[in-house]
PDB file of C-alpha atoms in Angstrom:
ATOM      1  CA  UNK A   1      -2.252 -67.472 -46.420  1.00 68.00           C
ATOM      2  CA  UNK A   2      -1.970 -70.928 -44.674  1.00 81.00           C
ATOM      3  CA  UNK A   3      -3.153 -71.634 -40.628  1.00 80.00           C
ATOM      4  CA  UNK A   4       0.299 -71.372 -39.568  1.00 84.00           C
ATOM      5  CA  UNK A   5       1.383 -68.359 -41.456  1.00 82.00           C
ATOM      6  CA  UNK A   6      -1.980 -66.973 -39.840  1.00 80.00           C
ATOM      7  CA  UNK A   7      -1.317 -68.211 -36.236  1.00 84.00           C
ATOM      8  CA  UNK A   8       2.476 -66.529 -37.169  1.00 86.00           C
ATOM      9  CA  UNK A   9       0.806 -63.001 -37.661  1.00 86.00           C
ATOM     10  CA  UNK A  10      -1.223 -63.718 -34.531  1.00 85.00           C
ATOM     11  CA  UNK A  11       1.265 -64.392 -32.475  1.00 88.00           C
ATOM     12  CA  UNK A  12       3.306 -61.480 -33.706  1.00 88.00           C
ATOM     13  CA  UNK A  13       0.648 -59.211 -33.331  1.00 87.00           C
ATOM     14  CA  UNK A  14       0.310 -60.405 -29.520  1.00 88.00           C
ATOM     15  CA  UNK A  15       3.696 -59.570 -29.059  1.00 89.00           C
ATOM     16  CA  UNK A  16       3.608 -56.403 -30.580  1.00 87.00           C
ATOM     17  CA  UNK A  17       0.369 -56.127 -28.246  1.00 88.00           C
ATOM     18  CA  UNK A  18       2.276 -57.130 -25.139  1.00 86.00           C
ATOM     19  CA  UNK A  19       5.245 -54.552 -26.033  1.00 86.00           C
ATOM     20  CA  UNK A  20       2.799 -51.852 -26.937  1.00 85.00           C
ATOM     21  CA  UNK A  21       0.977 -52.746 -23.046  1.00 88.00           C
ATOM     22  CA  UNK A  22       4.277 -52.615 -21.655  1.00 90.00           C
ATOM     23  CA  UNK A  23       4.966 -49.341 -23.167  1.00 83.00           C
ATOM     24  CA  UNK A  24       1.820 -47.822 -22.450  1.00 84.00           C
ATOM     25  CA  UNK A  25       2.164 -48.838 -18.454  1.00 87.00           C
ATOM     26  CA  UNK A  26       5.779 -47.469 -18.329  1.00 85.00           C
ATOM     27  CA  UNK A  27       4.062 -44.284 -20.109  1.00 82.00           C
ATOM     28  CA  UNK A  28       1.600 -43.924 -17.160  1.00 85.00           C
ATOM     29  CA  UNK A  29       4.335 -44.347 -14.382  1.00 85.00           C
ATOM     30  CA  UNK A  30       6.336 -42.304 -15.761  1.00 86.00           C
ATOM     31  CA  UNK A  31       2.972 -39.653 -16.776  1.00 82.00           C
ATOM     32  CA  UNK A  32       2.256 -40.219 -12.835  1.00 85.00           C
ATOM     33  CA  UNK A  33       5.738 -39.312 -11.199  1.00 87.00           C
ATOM     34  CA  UNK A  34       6.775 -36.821 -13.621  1.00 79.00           C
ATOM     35  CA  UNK A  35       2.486 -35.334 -12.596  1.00 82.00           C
ATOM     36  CA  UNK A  36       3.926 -35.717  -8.320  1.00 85.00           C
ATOM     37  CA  UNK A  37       7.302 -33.963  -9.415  1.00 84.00           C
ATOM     38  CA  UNK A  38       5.068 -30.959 -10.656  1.00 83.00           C
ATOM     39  CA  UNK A  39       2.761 -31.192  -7.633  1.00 80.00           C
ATOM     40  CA  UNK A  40       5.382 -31.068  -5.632  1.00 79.00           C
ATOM     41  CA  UNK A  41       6.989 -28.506  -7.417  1.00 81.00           C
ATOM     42  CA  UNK A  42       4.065 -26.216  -7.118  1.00 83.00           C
ATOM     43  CA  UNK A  43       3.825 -27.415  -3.630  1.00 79.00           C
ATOM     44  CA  UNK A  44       7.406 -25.762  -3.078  1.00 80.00           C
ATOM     45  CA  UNK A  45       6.699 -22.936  -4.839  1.00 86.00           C
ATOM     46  CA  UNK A  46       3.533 -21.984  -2.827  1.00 87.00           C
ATOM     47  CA  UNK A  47       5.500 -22.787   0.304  1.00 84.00           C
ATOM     48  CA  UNK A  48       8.380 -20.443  -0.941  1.00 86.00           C
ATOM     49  CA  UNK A  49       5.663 -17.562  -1.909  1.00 90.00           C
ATOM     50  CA  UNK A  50       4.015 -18.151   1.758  1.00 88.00           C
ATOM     51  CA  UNK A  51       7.476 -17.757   3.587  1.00 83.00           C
ATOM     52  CA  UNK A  52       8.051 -14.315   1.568  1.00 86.00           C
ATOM     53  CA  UNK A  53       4.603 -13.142   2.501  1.00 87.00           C
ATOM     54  CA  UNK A  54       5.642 -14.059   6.533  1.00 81.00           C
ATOM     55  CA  UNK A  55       9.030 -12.294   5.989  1.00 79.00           C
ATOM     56  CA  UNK A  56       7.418  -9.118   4.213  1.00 81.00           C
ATOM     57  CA  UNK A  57       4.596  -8.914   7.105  1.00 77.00           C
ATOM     58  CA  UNK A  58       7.579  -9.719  10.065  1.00 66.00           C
ATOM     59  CA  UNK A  59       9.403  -6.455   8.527  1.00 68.00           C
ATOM     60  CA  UNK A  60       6.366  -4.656   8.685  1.00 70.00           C
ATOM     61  CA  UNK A  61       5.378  -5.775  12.009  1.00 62.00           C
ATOM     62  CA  UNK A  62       9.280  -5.079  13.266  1.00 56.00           C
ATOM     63  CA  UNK A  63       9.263  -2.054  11.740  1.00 59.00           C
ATOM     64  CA  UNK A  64       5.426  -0.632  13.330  1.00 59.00           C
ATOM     65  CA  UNK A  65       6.903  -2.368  16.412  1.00 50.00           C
ATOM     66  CA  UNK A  66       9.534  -0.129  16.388  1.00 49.00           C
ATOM     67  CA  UNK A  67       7.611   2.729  15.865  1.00 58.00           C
ATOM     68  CA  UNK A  68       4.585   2.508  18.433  1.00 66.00           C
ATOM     69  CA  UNK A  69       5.994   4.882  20.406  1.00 83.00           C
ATOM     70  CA  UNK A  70       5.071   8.434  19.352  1.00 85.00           C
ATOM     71  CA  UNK A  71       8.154   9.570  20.277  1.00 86.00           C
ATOM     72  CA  UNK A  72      10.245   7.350  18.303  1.00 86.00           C
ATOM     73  CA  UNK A  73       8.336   7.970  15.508  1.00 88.00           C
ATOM     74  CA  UNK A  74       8.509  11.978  15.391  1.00 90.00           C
ATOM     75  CA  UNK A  75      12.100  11.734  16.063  1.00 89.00           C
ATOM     76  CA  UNK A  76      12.629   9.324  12.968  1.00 89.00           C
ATOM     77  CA  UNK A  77      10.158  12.130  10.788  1.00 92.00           C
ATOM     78  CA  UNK A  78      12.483  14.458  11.901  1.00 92.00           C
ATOM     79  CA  UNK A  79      15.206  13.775  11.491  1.00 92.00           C
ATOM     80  CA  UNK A  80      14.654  11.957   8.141  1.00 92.00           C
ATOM     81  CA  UNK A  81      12.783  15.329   6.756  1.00 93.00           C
ATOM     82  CA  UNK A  82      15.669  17.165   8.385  1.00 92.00           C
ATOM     83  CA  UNK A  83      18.160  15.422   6.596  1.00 92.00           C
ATOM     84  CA  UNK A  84      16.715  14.633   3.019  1.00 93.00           C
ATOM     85  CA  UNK A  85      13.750  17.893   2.473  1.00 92.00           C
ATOM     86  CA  UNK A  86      11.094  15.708   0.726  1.00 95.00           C
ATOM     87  CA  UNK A  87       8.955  18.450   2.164  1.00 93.00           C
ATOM     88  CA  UNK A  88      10.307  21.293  -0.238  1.00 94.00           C
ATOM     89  CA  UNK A  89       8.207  19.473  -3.022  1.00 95.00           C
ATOM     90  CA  UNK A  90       4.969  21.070  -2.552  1.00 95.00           C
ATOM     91  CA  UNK A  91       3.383  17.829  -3.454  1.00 95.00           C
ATOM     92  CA  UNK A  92       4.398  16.055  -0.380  1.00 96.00           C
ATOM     93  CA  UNK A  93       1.637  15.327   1.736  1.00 95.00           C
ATOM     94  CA  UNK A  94       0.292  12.815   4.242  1.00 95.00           C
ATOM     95  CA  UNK A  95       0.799   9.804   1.350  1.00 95.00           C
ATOM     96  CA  UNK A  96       4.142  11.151   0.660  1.00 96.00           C
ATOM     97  CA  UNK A  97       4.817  11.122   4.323  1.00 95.00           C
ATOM     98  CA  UNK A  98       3.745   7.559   5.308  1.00 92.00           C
ATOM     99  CA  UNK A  99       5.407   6.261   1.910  1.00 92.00           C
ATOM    100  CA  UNK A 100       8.585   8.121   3.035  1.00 92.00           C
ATOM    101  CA  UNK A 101       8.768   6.835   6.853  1.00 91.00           C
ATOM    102  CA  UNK A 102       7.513   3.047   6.064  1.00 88.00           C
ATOM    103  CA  UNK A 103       4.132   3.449   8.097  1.00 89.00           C
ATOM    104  CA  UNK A 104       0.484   3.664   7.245  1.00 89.00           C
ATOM    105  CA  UNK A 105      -1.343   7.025   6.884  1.00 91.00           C
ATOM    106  CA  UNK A 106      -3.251   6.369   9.516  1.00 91.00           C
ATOM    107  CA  UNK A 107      -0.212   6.033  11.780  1.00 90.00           C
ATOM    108  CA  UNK A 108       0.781   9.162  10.739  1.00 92.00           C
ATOM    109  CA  UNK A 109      -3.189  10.705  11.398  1.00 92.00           C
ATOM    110  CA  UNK A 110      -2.712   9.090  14.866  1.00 90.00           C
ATOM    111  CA  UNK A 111       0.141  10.401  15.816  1.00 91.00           C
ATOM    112  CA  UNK A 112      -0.499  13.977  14.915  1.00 92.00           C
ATOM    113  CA  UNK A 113      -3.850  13.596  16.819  1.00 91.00           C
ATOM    114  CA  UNK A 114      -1.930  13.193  20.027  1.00 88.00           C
ATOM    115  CA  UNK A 115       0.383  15.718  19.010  1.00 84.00           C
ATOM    116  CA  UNK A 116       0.169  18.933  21.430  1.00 81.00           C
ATOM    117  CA  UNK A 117       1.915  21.114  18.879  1.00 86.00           C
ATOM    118  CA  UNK A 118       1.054  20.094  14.826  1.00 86.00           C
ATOM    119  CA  UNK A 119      -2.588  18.676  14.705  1.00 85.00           C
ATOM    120  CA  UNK A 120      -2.522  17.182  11.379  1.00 92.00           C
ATOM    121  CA  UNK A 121       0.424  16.711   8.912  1.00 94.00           C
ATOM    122  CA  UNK A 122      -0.226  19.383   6.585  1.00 93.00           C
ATOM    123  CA  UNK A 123       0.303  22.252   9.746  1.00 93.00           C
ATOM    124  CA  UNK A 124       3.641  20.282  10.275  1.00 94.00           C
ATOM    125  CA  UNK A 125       4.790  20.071   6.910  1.00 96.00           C
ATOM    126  CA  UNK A 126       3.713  24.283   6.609  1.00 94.00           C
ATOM    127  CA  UNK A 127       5.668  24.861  10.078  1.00 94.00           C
ATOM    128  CA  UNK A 128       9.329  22.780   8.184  1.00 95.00           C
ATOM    129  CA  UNK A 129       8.406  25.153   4.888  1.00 96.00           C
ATOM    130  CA  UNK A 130       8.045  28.507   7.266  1.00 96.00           C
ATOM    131  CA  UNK A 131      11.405  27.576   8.324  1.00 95.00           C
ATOM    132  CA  UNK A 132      13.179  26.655   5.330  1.00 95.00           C
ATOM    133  CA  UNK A 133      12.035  29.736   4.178  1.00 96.00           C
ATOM    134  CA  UNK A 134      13.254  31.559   7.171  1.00 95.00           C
ATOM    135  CA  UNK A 135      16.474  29.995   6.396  1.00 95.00           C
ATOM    136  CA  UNK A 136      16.602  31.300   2.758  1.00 96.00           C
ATOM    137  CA  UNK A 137      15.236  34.849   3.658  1.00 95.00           C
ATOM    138  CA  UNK A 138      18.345  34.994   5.739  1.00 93.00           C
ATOM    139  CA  UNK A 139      20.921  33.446   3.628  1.00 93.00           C
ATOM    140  CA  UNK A 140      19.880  34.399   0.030  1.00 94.00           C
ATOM    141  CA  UNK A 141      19.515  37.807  -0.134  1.00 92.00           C
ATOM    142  CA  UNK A 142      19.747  38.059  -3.705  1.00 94.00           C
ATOM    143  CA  UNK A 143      16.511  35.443  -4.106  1.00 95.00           C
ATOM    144  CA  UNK A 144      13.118  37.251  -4.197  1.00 95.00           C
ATOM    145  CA  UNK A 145      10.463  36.883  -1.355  1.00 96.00           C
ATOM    146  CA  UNK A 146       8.735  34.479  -3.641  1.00 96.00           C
ATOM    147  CA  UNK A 147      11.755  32.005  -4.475  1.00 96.00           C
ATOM    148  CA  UNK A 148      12.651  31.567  -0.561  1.00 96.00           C
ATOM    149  CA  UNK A 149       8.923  30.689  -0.554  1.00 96.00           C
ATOM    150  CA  UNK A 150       8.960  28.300  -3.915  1.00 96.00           C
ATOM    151  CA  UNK A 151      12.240  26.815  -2.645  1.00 96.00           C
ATOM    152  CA  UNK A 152      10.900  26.139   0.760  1.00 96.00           C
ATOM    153  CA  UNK A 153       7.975  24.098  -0.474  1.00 95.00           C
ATOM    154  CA  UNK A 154       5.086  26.614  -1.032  1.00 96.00           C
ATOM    155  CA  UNK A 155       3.484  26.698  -3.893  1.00 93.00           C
ATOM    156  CA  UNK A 156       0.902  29.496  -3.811  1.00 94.00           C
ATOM    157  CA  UNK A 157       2.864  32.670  -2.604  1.00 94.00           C
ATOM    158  CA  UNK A 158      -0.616  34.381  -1.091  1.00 95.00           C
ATOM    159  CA  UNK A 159      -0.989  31.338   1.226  1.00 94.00           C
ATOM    160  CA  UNK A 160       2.626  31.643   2.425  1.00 96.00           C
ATOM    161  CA  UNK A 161       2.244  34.783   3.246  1.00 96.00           C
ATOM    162  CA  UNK A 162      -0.793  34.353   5.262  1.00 96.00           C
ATOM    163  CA  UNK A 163       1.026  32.044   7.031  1.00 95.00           C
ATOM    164  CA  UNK A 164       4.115  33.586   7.774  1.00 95.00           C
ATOM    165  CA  UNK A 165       2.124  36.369   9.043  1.00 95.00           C
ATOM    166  CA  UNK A 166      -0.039  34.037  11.440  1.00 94.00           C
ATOM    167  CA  UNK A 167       3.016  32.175  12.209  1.00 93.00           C
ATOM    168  CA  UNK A 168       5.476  35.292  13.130  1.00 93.00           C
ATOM    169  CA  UNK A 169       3.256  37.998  13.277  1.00 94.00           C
ATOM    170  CA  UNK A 170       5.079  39.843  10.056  1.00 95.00           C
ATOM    171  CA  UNK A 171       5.542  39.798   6.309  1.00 95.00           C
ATOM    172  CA  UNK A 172       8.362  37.866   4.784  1.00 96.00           C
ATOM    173  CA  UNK A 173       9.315  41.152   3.356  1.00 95.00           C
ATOM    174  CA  UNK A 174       9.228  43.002   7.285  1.00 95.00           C
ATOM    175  CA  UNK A 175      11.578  39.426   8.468  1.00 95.00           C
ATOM    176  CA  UNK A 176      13.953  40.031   5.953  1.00 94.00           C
ATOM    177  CA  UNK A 177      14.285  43.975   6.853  1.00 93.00           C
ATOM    178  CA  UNK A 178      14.703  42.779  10.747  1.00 93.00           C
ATOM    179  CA  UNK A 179      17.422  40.428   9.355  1.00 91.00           C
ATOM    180  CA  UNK A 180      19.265  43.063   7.507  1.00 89.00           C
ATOM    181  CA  UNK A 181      18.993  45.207  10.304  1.00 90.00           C
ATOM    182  CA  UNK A 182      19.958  43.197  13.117  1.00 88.00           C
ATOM    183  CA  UNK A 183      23.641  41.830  10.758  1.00 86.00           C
ATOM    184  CA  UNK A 184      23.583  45.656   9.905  1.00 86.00           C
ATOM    185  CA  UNK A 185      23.868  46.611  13.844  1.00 85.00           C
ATOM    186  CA  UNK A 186      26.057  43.575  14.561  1.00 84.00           C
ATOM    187  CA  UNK A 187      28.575  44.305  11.759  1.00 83.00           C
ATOM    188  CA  UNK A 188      28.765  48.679  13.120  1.00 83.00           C
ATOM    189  CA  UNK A 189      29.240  46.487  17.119  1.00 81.00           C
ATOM    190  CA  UNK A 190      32.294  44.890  15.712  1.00 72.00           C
TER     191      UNK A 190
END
């Protein structure tokens, strides 16, 4: 190989050099905006995620807001255990409860505090079973003492008895017999 078939190669070699540089530059502009897109990407997406997390707590906040009253929020347990029964699962508690109105359990604890009638959820949620059951001693005669009990919520037929007794001062068995009596007398008045 001659000088100038040397100084050739050389040269070449440069200008592959410069062309490789060149590449490798647009490489690392391209490796830097492509690295801001993601940033900012991420940037959006933590924005976006932060926004949800203010909309979810301004519901929740809305939605307590609405309910601060004690008032307000016995009506709305109410009527919304008046109108669906959650209650005549026997599992429904205090969790249940809360889950079922959108508040906290403690909410619910508060509220029942203040309460001049039910002191804690589980009397109030025995007081709606007493008079579902009430409701099924009277229309389902055919139903034993037990289902109008199972049916109303009740789980343990002892307990509901105890508590029908302490409630009305008689046995399921001595309502029903009142019941029968009293259509008994108004069916002979008519």
């Amino acid at each position: 190989m001659n000088k100038q078939d040397y100084e050739q190669q050389i040269e070449e070699m440069r200008q592959h050099i410069d062309v490789l540089q060149k590449a490798n530059i647009d490489l690392i502009n391209r490796n830097m905006q492509l690295g801001q897109q993601i940033d900012a990407y991420y940037d959006v997406r933590r924005r976006i995620q932060m926004l949800k997390e203010l909309v979810i707590r301004h519901k929740e906040l809305l939605h307590q807001a609405d309910l601060r009253d004690d008032d307000e929020l016995m009506a709305v347990i109410e009527t919304r255990l008046e109108e669906e029964l959650p209650h005549e699962d026997p599992n429904f508690g205090l969790k249940e409860l809360a889950d079922f109105i959108g508040v906290t359990q403690t909410r619910i604890i508060e509220l029942f505090r203040r309460s001049s009638i039910h002191k804690n959820v589980d009397d109030y949620l025995d007081y709606l079973r007493l008079l579902r059951s009430m409701f099924y001693l009277q229309t389902q005669p055919s139903w034993g003492i037990a289902a109008c009990a199972q049916e109303a919520g009740f789980s343990v037929i002892r307990s509901y008895n105890r508590k029908f007794q302490d409630a009305l001062g008689m046995t399921p068995h001595e309502f029903r017999e009142l019941i029968a009596t009293k259509q008994q007398a108004d069916n002979d008045a008519s």
